[in-house]
Amino acid sequence: MAEAKRDYYEVLGVSKDVDEATLKKAYRKVAKKYHPDSNPNNAEAAEKFKDVTEAYEILSDPEKKKLYDQYGSAAFDGTGSANGAGGFGGA
């Protein structure tokens, strides 16, 4: 069940020009909503919580955000052209 990743900005409910403080505030709001402690035995909420955390980890890091803005989630899943064209990996 390989599902396409949702847009990280959409996951957090922010725009692409979001500042750091607004990003953190949005993350906390959404993370609290889907946190496993708030949703015991809810697999869907747990999955959404993982997505929210992943989105924040990418967007809160300036270098990762830059890559995400350029290549989308493909920059991090190993399937995108970013690996070859960007000079990532290698010896």
mmCIF file of N, CA and C in Angstrom:
data_model
loop_
_atom_site.group_PDB
_atom_site.id
_atom_site.type_symbol
_atom_site.label_atom_id
_atom_site.label_comp_id
_atom_site.label_asym_id
_atom_site.label_seq_id
_atom_site.Cartn_x
_atom_site.Cartn_y
_atom_site.Cartn_z
ATOM 1 N N MET A 1 0.832 -1.184 0.000
ATOM 2 C CA MET A 1 0.000 0.000 0.000
ATOM 3 C C MET A 1 0.879 1.251 0.000
ATOM 4 N N ALA A 2 1.575 1.454 -1.085
ATOM 5 C CA ALA A 2 2.458 2.616 -1.196
ATOM 6 C C ALA A 2 1.625 3.823 -1.582
ATOM 7 N N GLU A 3 1.420 4.684 -0.637
ATOM 8 C CA GLU A 3 0.609 5.867 -0.848
ATOM 9 C C GLU A 3 1.518 7.080 -0.992
ATOM 10 N N ALA A 4 1.160 7.969 -1.891
ATOM 11 C CA ALA A 4 1.957 9.177 -2.076
ATOM 12 C C ALA A 4 1.919 10.025 -0.806
ATOM 13 N N LYS A 5 3.056 10.605 -0.496
ATOM 14 C CA LYS A 5 3.139 11.461 0.684
ATOM 15 C C LYS A 5 2.306 12.720 0.461
ATOM 16 N N ARG A 6 1.642 13.146 1.509
ATOM 17 C CA ARG A 6 0.921 14.411 1.441
ATOM 18 C C ARG A 6 1.924 15.550 1.512
ATOM 19 N N ASP A 7 1.506 16.677 1.021
ATOM 20 C CA ASP A 7 2.339 17.872 1.077
ATOM 21 C C ASP A 7 2.581 18.240 2.538
ATOM 22 N N TYR A 8 3.832 18.412 2.925
ATOM 23 C CA TYR A 8 4.170 18.703 4.322
ATOM 24 C C TYR A 8 3.545 20.013 4.798
ATOM 25 N N TYR A 9 3.466 20.984 3.906
ATOM 26 C CA TYR A 9 2.846 22.245 4.293
ATOM 27 C C TYR A 9 1.359 22.032 4.582
ATOM 28 N N GLU A 10 0.732 21.199 3.770
ATOM 29 C CA GLU A 10 -0.685 20.885 3.956
ATOM 30 C C GLU A 10 -0.897 20.115 5.263
ATOM 31 N N VAL A 11 -0.008 19.174 5.556
ATOM 32 C CA VAL A 11 -0.101 18.382 6.781
ATOM 33 C C VAL A 11 -0.125 19.293 8.011
ATOM 34 N N LEU A 12 0.701 20.326 7.994
ATOM 35 C CA LEU A 12 0.789 21.241 9.132
ATOM 36 C C LEU A 12 -0.148 22.441 9.013
ATOM 37 N N GLY A 13 -0.780 22.591 7.854
ATOM 38 C CA GLY A 13 -1.716 23.691 7.669
ATOM 39 C C GLY A 13 -1.048 25.050 7.602
ATOM 40 N N VAL A 14 0.114 25.106 6.952
ATOM 41 C CA VAL A 14 0.860 26.363 6.826
ATOM 42 C C VAL A 14 1.187 26.623 5.359
ATOM 43 N N SER A 15 1.584 27.858 5.057
ATOM 44 C CA SER A 15 1.981 28.211 3.697
ATOM 45 C C SER A 15 3.486 28.010 3.536
ATOM 46 N N LYS A 16 3.950 28.033 2.300
ATOM 47 C CA LYS A 16 5.376 27.803 2.027
ATOM 48 C C LYS A 16 6.276 28.904 2.565
ATOM 49 N N ASP A 17 5.724 30.082 2.810
ATOM 50 C CA ASP A 17 6.546 31.177 3.326
ATOM 51 C C ASP A 17 6.408 31.325 4.848
ATOM 52 N N VAL A 18 6.060 30.238 5.514
ATOM 53 C CA VAL A 18 5.856 30.242 6.967
ATOM 54 C C VAL A 18 7.159 30.577 7.705
ATOM 55 N N ASP A 19 7.044 31.342 8.780
ATOM 56 C CA ASP A 19 8.226 31.615 9.595
ATOM 57 C C ASP A 19 8.350 30.543 10.680
ATOM 58 N N GLU A 20 9.505 30.503 11.308
ATOM 59 C CA GLU A 20 9.822 29.454 12.271
ATOM 60 C C GLU A 20 8.835 29.397 13.445
ATOM 61 N N ALA A 21 8.473 30.542 13.985
ATOM 62 C CA ALA A 21 7.564 30.592 15.133
ATOM 63 C C ALA A 21 6.172 30.071 14.769
ATOM 64 N N THR A 22 5.681 30.470 13.603
ATOM 65 C CA THR A 22 4.364 30.020 13.151
ATOM 66 C C THR A 22 4.383 28.523 12.857
ATOM 67 N N LEU A 23 5.485 28.050 12.283
ATOM 68 C CA LEU A 23 5.636 26.629 11.995
ATOM 69 C C LEU A 23 5.571 25.813 13.281
ATOM 70 N N LYS A 24 6.306 26.249 14.291
ATOM 71 C CA LYS A 24 6.325 25.528 15.561
ATOM 72 C C LYS A 24 4.938 25.522 16.209
ATOM 73 N N LYS A 25 4.266 26.655 16.160
ATOM 74 C CA LYS A 25 2.924 26.763 16.741
ATOM 75 C C LYS A 25 1.950 25.823 16.026
ATOM 76 N N ALA A 26 2.023 25.795 14.702
ATOM 77 C CA ALA A 26 1.150 24.923 13.910
ATOM 78 C C ALA A 26 1.445 23.456 14.216
ATOM 79 N N TYR A 27 2.727 23.121 14.314
ATOM 80 C CA TYR A 27 3.103 21.742 14.625
ATOM 81 C C TYR A 27 2.535 21.318 15.973
ATOM 82 N N ARG A 28 2.705 22.141 16.988
ATOM 83 C CA ARG A 28 2.225 21.790 18.324
ATOM 84 C C ARG A 28 0.717 21.588 18.339
ATOM 85 N N LYS A 29 0.010 22.431 17.615
ATOM 86 C CA LYS A 29 -1.452 22.331 17.568
ATOM 87 C C LYS A 29 -1.892 21.006 16.936
ATOM 88 N N VAL A 30 -1.312 20.683 15.787
ATOM 89 C CA VAL A 30 -1.712 19.472 15.073
ATOM 90 C C VAL A 30 -1.195 18.223 15.787
ATOM 91 N N ALA A 31 0.026 18.293 16.320
ATOM 92 C CA ALA A 31 0.593 17.140 17.035
ATOM 93 C C ALA A 31 -0.241 16.811 18.261
ATOM 94 N N LYS A 32 -0.697 17.821 18.955
ATOM 95 C CA LYS A 32 -1.530 17.596 20.136
ATOM 96 C C LYS A 32 -2.834 16.905 19.742
ATOM 97 N N LYS A 33 -3.398 17.315 18.623
ATOM 98 C CA LYS A 33 -4.659 16.737 18.143
ATOM 99 C C LYS A 33 -4.523 15.241 17.868
ATOM 100 N N TYR A 34 -3.393 14.820 17.300
ATOM 101 C CA TYR A 34 -3.211 13.427 16.895
ATOM 102 C C TYR A 34 -2.305 12.626 17.816
ATOM 103 N N HIS A 35 -1.850 13.204 18.902
ATOM 104 C CA HIS A 35 -0.919 12.518 19.794
ATOM 105 C C HIS A 35 -1.521 11.208 20.308
ATOM 106 N N PRO A 36 -0.723 10.125 20.346
ATOM 107 C CA PRO A 36 -1.222 8.826 20.813
ATOM 108 C C PRO A 36 -1.831 8.865 22.219
ATOM 109 N N ASP A 37 -1.333 9.726 23.088
ATOM 110 C CA ASP A 37 -1.910 9.823 24.432
ATOM 111 C C ASP A 37 -3.327 10.389 24.393
ATOM 112 N N SER A 38 -3.611 11.211 23.409
ATOM 113 C CA SER A 38 -4.947 11.787 23.261
ATOM 114 C C SER A 38 -5.880 10.874 22.471
ATOM 115 N N ASN A 39 -5.298 9.908 21.778
ATOM 116 C CA ASN A 39 -6.067 9.008 20.916
ATOM 117 C C ASN A 39 -5.636 7.554 21.131
ATOM 118 N N PRO A 40 -5.842 7.023 22.330
ATOM 119 C CA PRO A 40 -5.403 5.650 22.591
ATOM 120 C C PRO A 40 -6.104 4.653 21.666
ATOM 121 N N ASN A 41 -5.343 3.695 21.187
ATOM 122 C CA ASN A 41 -5.858 2.632 20.321
ATOM 123 C C ASN A 41 -6.459 3.152 19.014
ATOM 124 N N ASN A 42 -5.957 4.262 18.526
ATOM 125 C CA ASN A 42 -6.434 4.828 17.271
ATOM 126 C C ASN A 42 -5.272 4.826 16.277
ATOM 127 N N ALA A 43 -5.246 3.799 15.427
ATOM 128 C CA ALA A 43 -4.142 3.641 14.482
ATOM 129 C C ALA A 43 -4.084 4.782 13.473
ATOM 130 N N GLU A 44 -5.236 5.288 13.062
ATOM 131 C CA GLU A 44 -5.260 6.381 12.098
ATOM 132 C C GLU A 44 -4.643 7.652 12.688
ATOM 133 N N ALA A 45 -4.972 7.953 13.929
ATOM 134 C CA ALA A 45 -4.397 9.128 14.594
ATOM 135 C C ALA A 45 -2.889 8.947 14.773
ATOM 136 N N ALA A 46 -2.467 7.736 15.116
ATOM 137 C CA ALA A 46 -1.038 7.464 15.295
ATOM 138 C C ALA A 46 -0.282 7.692 13.984
ATOM 139 N N GLU A 47 -0.887 7.271 12.883
ATOM 140 C CA GLU A 47 -0.258 7.455 11.568
ATOM 141 C C GLU A 47 -0.181 8.942 11.217
ATOM 142 N N LYS A 48 -1.251 9.673 11.501
ATOM 143 C CA LYS A 48 -1.252 11.111 11.236
ATOM 144 C C LYS A 48 -0.219 11.817 12.105
ATOM 145 N N PHE A 49 -0.068 11.361 13.350
ATOM 146 C CA PHE A 49 0.932 11.939 14.245
ATOM 147 C C PHE A 49 2.331 11.744 13.664
ATOM 148 N N LYS A 50 2.607 10.573 13.110
ATOM 149 C CA LYS A 50 3.907 10.309 12.468
ATOM 150 C C LYS A 50 4.116 11.261 11.289
ATOM 151 N N ASP A 51 3.069 11.447 10.485
ATOM 152 C CA ASP A 51 3.169 12.339 9.324
ATOM 153 C C ASP A 51 3.453 13.773 9.760
ATOM 154 N N VAL A 52 2.761 14.214 10.808
ATOM 155 C CA VAL A 52 2.934 15.574 11.320
ATOM 156 C C VAL A 52 4.354 15.763 11.831
ATOM 157 N N THR A 53 4.853 14.786 12.575
ATOM 158 C CA THR A 53 6.208 14.866 13.120
ATOM 159 C C THR A 53 7.239 14.878 11.998
ATOM 160 N N GLU A 54 7.043 14.025 11.002
ATOM 161 C CA GLU A 54 7.954 13.983 9.861
ATOM 162 C C GLU A 54 7.946 15.318 9.114
ATOM 163 N N ALA A 55 6.768 15.872 8.907
ATOM 164 C CA ALA A 55 6.650 17.158 8.215
ATOM 165 C C ALA A 55 7.395 18.250 8.977
ATOM 166 N N TYR A 56 7.228 18.269 10.287
ATOM 167 C CA TYR A 56 7.898 19.305 11.088
ATOM 168 C C TYR A 56 9.413 19.123 11.067
ATOM 169 N N GLU A 57 9.869 17.879 11.142
ATOM 170 C CA GLU A 57 11.316 17.623 11.121
ATOM 171 C C GLU A 57 11.947 18.134 9.833
ATOM 172 N N ILE A 58 11.253 17.989 8.723
ATOM 173 C CA ILE A 58 11.774 18.454 7.434
ATOM 174 C C ILE A 58 11.695 19.977 7.331
ATOM 175 N N LEU A 59 10.524 20.530 7.624
ATOM 176 C CA LEU A 59 10.312 21.962 7.408
ATOM 177 C C LEU A 59 11.016 22.842 8.434
ATOM 178 N N SER A 60 11.352 22.285 9.596
ATOM 179 C CA SER A 60 12.021 23.103 10.612
ATOM 180 C C SER A 60 13.536 23.153 10.417
ATOM 181 N N ASP A 61 14.065 22.314 9.534
ATOM 182 C CA ASP A 61 15.493 22.297 9.232
ATOM 183 C C ASP A 61 15.703 23.046 7.908
ATOM 184 N N PRO A 62 16.413 24.173 7.933
ATOM 185 C CA PRO A 62 16.551 24.982 6.711
ATOM 186 C C PRO A 62 17.089 24.217 5.501
ATOM 187 N N GLU A 63 18.071 23.352 5.704
ATOM 188 C CA GLU A 63 18.630 22.595 4.578
ATOM 189 C C GLU A 63 17.626 21.581 4.034
ATOM 190 N N LYS A 64 16.965 20.869 4.944
ATOM 191 C CA LYS A 64 15.970 19.880 4.511
ATOM 192 C C LYS A 64 14.785 20.566 3.846
ATOM 193 N N LYS A 65 14.391 21.724 4.374
ATOM 194 C CA LYS A 65 13.283 22.479 3.788
ATOM 195 C C LYS A 65 13.628 22.897 2.364
ATOM 196 N N LYS A 66 14.862 23.333 2.168
ATOM 197 C CA LYS A 66 15.313 23.745 0.843
ATOM 198 C C LYS A 66 15.220 22.571 -0.144
ATOM 199 N N LEU A 67 15.682 21.401 0.284
ATOM 200 C CA LEU A 67 15.600 20.215 -0.559
ATOM 201 C C LEU A 67 14.152 19.834 -0.825
ATOM 202 N N TYR A 68 13.322 19.894 0.212
ATOM 203 C CA TYR A 68 11.911 19.548 0.057
ATOM 204 C C TYR A 68 11.233 20.504 -0.924
ATOM 205 N N ASP A 69 11.514 21.792 -0.788
ATOM 206 C CA ASP A 69 10.907 22.767 -1.682
ATOM 207 C C ASP A 69 11.335 22.527 -3.132
ATOM 208 N N GLN A 70 12.546 22.025 -3.316
ATOM 209 C CA GLN A 70 13.060 21.796 -4.662
ATOM 210 C C GLN A 70 12.577 20.462 -5.247
ATOM 211 N N TYR A 71 12.609 19.391 -4.428
ATOM 212 C CA TYR A 71 12.334 18.049 -4.947
ATOM 213 C C TYR A 71 11.094 17.381 -4.363
ATOM 214 N N GLY A 72 10.475 17.988 -3.359
ATOM 215 C CA GLY A 72 9.350 17.343 -2.701
ATOM 216 C C GLY A 72 9.838 16.210 -1.821
ATOM 217 N N SER A 73 8.941 15.320 -1.439
ATOM 218 C CA SER A 73 9.317 14.233 -0.540
ATOM 219 C C SER A 73 10.288 13.255 -1.196
ATOM 220 N N ALA A 74 10.406 13.288 -2.518
ATOM 221 C CA ALA A 74 11.350 12.411 -3.220
ATOM 222 C C ALA A 74 12.788 12.663 -2.772
ATOM 223 N N ALA A 75 13.059 13.854 -2.250
ATOM 224 C CA ALA A 75 14.409 14.171 -1.777
ATOM 225 C C ALA A 75 14.794 13.320 -0.579
ATOM 226 N N PHE A 76 13.812 12.708 0.075
ATOM 227 C CA PHE A 76 14.079 11.963 1.306
ATOM 228 C C PHE A 76 13.700 10.490 1.246
ATOM 229 N N ASP A 77 13.016 10.062 0.178
ATOM 230 C CA ASP A 77 12.591 8.662 0.139
ATOM 231 C C ASP A 77 13.467 7.778 -0.736
ATOM 232 N N GLY A 78 14.502 8.368 -1.339
ATOM 233 C CA GLY A 78 15.444 7.572 -2.122
ATOM 234 C C GLY A 78 14.978 7.269 -3.528
ATOM 235 N N THR A 79 13.810 7.779 -3.941
ATOM 236 C CA THR A 79 13.312 7.462 -5.276
ATOM 237 C C THR A 79 13.415 8.637 -6.236
ATOM 238 N N GLY A 80 13.711 9.800 -5.736
ATOM 239 C CA GLY A 80 13.715 10.988 -6.578
ATOM 240 C C GLY A 80 15.013 11.197 -7.321
ATOM 241 N N SER A 81 14.972 12.086 -8.287
ATOM 242 C CA SER A 81 16.164 12.393 -9.063
ATOM 243 C C SER A 81 17.171 13.189 -8.242
ATOM 244 N N ALA A 82 16.763 13.634 -7.072
ATOM 245 C CA ALA A 82 17.674 14.417 -6.237
ATOM 246 C C ALA A 82 18.925 13.628 -5.881
ATOM 247 N N ASN A 83 18.788 12.315 -5.766
ATOM 248 C CA ASN A 83 19.926 11.496 -5.382
ATOM 249 C C ASN A 83 21.014 11.501 -6.459
ATOM 250 N N GLY A 84 20.621 11.464 -7.711
ATOM 251 C CA GLY A 84 21.612 11.469 -8.764
ATOM 252 C C GLY A 84 22.053 12.864 -9.144
ATOM 253 N N ALA A 85 21.105 13.748 -9.343
ATOM 254 C CA ALA A 85 21.405 15.084 -9.834
ATOM 255 C C ALA A 85 22.020 15.982 -8.762
ATOM 256 N N GLY A 86 21.669 15.731 -7.519
ATOM 257 C CA GLY A 86 22.133 16.612 -6.457
ATOM 258 C C GLY A 86 23.471 16.242 -5.880
ATOM 259 N N GLY A 87 24.004 15.097 -6.278
ATOM 260 C CA GLY A 87 25.294 14.691 -5.776
ATOM 261 C C GLY A 87 25.240 14.141 -4.347
ATOM 262 N N PHE A 88 24.086 13.642 -3.938
ATOM 263 C CA PHE A 88 23.962 13.056 -2.608
ATOM 264 C C PHE A 88 24.552 11.650 -2.608
ATOM 265 N N GLY A 89 24.876 11.179 -1.451
ATOM 266 C CA GLY A 89 25.386 9.815 -1.332
ATOM 267 C C GLY A 89 26.764 9.700 -1.924
ATOM 268 N N GLY A 90 27.036 8.581 -2.547
ATOM 269 C CA GLY A 90 28.332 8.412 -3.186
ATOM 270 C C GLY A 90 29.376 7.908 -2.193
ATOM 271 N N ALA A 91 30.633 7.881 -2.678
ATOM 272 C CA ALA A 91 31.684 7.282 -1.869
ATOM 273 C C ALA A 91 32.272 8.233 -0.914
#
